mmCIF file of C-alpha atoms and ligand atoms in Angstrom:
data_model
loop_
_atom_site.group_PDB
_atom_site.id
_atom_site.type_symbol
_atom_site.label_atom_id
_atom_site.label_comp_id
_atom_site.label_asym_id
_atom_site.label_seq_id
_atom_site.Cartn_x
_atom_site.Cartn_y
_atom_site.Cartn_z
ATOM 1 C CA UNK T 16 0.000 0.000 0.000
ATOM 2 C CA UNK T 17 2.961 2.055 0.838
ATOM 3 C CA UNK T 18 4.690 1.552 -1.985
ATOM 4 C CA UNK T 19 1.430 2.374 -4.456
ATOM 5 C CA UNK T 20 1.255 5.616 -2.337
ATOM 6 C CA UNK T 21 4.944 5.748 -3.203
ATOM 7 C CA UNK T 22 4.571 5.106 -6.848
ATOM 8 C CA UNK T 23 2.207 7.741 -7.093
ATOM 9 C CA UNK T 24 3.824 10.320 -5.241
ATOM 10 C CA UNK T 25 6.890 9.727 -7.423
ATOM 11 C CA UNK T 26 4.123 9.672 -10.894
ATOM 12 C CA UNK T 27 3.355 13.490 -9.618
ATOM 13 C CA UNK T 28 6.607 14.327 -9.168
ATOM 14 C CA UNK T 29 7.632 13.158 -12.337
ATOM 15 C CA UNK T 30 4.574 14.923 -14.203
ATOM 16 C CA UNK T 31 5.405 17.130 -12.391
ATOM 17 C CA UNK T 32 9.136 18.004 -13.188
ATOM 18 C CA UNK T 33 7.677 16.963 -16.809
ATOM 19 C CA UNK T 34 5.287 20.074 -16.460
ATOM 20 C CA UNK T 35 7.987 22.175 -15.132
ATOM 21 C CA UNK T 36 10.573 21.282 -17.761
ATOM 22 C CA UNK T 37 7.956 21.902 -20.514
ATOM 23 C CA UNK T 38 7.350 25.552 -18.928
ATOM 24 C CA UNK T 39 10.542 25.928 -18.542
ATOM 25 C CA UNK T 40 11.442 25.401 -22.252
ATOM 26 C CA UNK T 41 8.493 27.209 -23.190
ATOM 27 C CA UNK T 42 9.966 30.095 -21.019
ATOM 28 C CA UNK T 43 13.365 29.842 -22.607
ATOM 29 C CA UNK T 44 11.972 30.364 -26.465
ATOM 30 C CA UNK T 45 9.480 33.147 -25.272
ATOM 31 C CA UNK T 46 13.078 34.835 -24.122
ATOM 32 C CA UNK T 47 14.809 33.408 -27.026
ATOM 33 C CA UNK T 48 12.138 35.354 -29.457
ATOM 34 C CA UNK T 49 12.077 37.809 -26.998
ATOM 35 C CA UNK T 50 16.067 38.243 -27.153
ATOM 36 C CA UNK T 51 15.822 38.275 -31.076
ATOM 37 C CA UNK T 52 13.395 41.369 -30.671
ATOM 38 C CA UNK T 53 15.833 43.102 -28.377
ATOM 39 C CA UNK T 54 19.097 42.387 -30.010
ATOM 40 C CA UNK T 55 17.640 43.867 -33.711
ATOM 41 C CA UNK T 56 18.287 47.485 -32.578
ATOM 42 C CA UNK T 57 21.839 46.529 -32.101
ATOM 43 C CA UNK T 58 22.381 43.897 -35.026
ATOM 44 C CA UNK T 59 20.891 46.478 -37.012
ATOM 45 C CA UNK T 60 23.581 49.111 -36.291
ATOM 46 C CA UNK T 61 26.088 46.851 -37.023
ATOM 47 C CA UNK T 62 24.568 46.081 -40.525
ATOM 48 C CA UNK T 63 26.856 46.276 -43.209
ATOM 49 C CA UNK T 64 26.818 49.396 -45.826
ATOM 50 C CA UNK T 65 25.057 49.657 -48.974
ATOM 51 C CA UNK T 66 27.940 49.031 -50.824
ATOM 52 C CA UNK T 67 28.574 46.372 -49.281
ATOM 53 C CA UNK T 68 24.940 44.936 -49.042
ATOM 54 C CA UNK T 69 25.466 45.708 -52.788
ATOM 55 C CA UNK T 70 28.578 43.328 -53.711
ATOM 56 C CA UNK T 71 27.328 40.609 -51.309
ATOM 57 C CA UNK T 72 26.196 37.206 -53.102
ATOM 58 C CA UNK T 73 23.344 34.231 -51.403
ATOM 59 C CA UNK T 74 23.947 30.639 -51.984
ATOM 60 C CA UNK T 75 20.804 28.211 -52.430
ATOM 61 C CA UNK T 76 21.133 24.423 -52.245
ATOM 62 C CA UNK T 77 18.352 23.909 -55.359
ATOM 63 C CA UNK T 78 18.453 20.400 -55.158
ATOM 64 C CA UNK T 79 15.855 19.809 -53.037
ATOM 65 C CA UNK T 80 13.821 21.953 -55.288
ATOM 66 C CA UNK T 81 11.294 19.399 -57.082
ATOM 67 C CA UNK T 82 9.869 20.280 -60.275
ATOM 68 C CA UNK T 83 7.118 22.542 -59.734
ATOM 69 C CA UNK T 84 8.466 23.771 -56.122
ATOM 70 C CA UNK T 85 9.621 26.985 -55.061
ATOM 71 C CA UNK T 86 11.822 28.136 -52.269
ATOM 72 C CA UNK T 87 12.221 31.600 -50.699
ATOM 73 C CA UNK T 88 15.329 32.706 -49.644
ATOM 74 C CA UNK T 89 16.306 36.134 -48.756
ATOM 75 C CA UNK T 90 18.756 38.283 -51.660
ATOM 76 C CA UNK T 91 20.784 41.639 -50.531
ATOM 77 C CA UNK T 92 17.187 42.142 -48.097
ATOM 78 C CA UNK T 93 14.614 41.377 -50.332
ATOM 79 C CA UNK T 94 12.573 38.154 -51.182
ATOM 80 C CA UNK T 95 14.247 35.738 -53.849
ATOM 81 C CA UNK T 96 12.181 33.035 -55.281
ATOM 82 C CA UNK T 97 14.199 29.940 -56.791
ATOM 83 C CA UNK T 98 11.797 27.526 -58.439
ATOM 84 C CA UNK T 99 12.233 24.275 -60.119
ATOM 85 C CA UNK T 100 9.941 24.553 -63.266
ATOM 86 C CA UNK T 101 8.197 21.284 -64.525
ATOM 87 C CA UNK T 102 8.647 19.861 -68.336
ATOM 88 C CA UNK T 103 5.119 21.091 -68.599
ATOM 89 C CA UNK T 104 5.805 24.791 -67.846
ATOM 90 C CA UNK T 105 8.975 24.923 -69.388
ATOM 91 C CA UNK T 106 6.897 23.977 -72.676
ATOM 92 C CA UNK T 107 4.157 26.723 -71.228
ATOM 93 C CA UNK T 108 6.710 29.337 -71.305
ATOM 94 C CA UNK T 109 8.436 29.090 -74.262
ATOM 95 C CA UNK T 110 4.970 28.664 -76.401
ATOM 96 C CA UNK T 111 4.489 32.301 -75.102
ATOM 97 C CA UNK T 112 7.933 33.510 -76.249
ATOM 98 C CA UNK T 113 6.870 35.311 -78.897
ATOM 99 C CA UNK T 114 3.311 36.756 -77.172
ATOM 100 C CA UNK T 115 2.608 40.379 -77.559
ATOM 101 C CA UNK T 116 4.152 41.277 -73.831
ATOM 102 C CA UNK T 117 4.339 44.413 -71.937
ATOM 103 C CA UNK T 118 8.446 43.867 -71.031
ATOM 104 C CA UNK T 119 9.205 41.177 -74.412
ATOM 105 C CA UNK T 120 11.732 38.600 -73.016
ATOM 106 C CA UNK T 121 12.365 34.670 -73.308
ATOM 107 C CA UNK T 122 12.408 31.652 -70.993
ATOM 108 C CA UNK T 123 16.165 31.783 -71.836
ATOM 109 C CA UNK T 124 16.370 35.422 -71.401
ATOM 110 C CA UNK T 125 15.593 34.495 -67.651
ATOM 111 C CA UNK T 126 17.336 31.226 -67.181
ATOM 112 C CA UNK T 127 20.581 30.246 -67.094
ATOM 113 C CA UNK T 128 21.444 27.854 -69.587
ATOM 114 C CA UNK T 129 23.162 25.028 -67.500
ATOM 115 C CA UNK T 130 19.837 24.706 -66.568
ATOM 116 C CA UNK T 131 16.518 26.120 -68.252
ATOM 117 C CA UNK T 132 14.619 24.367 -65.452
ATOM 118 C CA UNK T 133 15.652 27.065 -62.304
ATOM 119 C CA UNK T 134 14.258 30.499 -62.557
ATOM 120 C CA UNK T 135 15.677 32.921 -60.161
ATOM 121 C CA UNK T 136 13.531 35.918 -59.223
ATOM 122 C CA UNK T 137 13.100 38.682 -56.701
ATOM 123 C CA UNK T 138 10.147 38.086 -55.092
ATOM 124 C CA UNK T 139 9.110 41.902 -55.772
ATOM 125 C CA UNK T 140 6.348 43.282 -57.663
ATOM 126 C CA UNK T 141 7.740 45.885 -60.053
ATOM 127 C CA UNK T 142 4.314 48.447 -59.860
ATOM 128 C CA UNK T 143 5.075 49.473 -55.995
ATOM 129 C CA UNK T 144 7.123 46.467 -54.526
ATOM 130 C CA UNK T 145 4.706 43.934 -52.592
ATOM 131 C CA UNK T 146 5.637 40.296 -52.671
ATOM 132 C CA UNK T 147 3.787 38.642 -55.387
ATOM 133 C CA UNK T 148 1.742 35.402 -54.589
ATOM 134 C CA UNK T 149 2.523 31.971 -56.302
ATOM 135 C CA UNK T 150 5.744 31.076 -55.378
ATOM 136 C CA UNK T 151 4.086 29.223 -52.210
ATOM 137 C CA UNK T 152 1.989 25.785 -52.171
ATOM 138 C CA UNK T 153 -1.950 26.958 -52.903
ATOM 139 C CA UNK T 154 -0.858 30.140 -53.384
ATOM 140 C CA UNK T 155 -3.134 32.268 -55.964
ATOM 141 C CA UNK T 156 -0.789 32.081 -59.554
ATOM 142 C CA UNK T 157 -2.688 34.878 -61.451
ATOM 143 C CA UNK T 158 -4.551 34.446 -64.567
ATOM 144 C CA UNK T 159 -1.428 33.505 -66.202
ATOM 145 C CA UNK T 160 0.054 30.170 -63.939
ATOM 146 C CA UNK T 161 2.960 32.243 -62.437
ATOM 147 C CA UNK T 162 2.271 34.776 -59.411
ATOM 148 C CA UNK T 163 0.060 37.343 -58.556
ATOM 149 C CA UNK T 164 -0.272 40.670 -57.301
ATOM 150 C CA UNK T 165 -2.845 41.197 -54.811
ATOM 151 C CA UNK T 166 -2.013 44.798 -54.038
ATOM 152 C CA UNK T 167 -2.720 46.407 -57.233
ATOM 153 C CA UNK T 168 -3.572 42.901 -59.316
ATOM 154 C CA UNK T 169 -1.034 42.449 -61.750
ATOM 155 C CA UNK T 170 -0.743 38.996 -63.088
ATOM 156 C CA UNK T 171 2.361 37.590 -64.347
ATOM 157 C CA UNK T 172 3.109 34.353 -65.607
ATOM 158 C CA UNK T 173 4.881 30.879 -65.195
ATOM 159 C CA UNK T 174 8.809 32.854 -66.527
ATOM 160 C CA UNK T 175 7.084 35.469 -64.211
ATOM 161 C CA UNK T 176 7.083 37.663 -67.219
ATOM 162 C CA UNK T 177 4.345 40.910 -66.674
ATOM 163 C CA UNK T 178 0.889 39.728 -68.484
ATOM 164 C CA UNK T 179 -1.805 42.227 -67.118
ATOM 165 C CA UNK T 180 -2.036 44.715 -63.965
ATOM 166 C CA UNK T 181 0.008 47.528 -63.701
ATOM 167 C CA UNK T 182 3.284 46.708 -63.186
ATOM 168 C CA UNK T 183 5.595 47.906 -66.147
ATOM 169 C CA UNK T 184 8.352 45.239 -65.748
ATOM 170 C CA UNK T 185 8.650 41.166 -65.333
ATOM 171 C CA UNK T 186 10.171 40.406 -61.618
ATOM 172 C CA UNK T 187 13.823 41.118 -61.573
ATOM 173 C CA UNK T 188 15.845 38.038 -62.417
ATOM 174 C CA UNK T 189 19.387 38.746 -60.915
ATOM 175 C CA UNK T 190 22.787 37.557 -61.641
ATOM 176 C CA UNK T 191 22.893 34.160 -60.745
ATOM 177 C CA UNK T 192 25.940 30.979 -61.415
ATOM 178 C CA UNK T 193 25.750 27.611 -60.698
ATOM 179 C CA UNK T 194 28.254 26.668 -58.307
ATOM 180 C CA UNK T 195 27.992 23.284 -58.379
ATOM 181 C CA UNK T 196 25.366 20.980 -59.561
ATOM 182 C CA UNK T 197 23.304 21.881 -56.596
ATOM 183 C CA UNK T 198 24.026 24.728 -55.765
ATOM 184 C CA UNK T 199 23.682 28.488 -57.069
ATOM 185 C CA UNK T 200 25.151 31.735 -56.078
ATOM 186 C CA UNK T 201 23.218 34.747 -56.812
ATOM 187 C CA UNK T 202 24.452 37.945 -56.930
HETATM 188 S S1 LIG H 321 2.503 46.483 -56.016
HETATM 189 FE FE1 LIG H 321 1.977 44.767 -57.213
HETATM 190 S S2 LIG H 321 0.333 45.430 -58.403
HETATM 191 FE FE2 LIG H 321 0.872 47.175 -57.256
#
């Protein structure tokens, strides 16, 4: 009988210290989010110039990238979409080469050609500068497959070449070299 009482005593104590670890953890990444908040002031003075934010390059592993995916990465502080396009939009794009467009450029204009497959693009509308849906899973692609606009609605399409809205330009491709087979470094 003692030794039931026993066992439970020692079944709180263990939920117990369970419970208390748990809170405690949960305490430590409340500070740890906390701490991120507080340290940006100072991180944020020790950012580096704009000449230097200008020369500085961003590696991507794309081989995780499956065909159709996306991945958003961060470029010189903006948002940088590298996507893996399917067979099926490669095809897509390049049947609209030659379309009567607002900013007239081909798939291969915007790829690189060790592979046609990985488009590169700041993830930056070019009317006033919000991020563009489509690059995410379910995301809303626009009347044209590619990404969408839902400040101002400006549609572009799978090359992420301008098709209707108000934005004058297709999404910025930057510089971009592959590394290595699976990896690229922008900039
Ligand atoms: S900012 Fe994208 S349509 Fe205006």
């Amino acid at each position: 009988m003692a030794s039931t009482g026993a066992a439970t005593a020692d079944a709180i104590e263990e939920e117990g210290v369970r419970r208390r670890d748990w809170i405690h953890i949960a305490a430590i990444s409340a500070a740890g989010v906390g701490g991120v908040g507080t340290l940006f002031p100072l991180v944020s003075q020790m950012a580096p110039s704009a000449d230097v934010l200008a020369e500085s390059t961003t590696d991507v592993d794309v081989s995780a990238i499956q065909p159709g995916q996306s991945i958003k990465a961060v470029f010189r502080k903006q948002p940088l979409f590298v996507t893996r396009l399917t067979e099926e939009e490669i095809a897509a794009a390049k049947a609209e080469d030659a379309a009567d467009m607002r900013d007239p450029q081909t798939l291969a204009d915007r790829t690189n050609p060790t592979d046609e497959s990985i488009l590169v693009q700041l993830g930056v509308c070019t009317h006033l500068g919000c991020v563009p849906l489509g690059a995410g899973e379910g995301e809303n692609k626009g009347e044209f497959g590619g990404y969408f606009c839902p400040c101002h609605g400006s549609h572009y399409d799978v090359a992420g070449r301008i098709r209707k809205g108000p934005a004058p330009t297709n999404l910025e491709v930057p510089e971009f070299e592959f590394t290595s087979e699976s990896t690229i470094r922008v900039g």
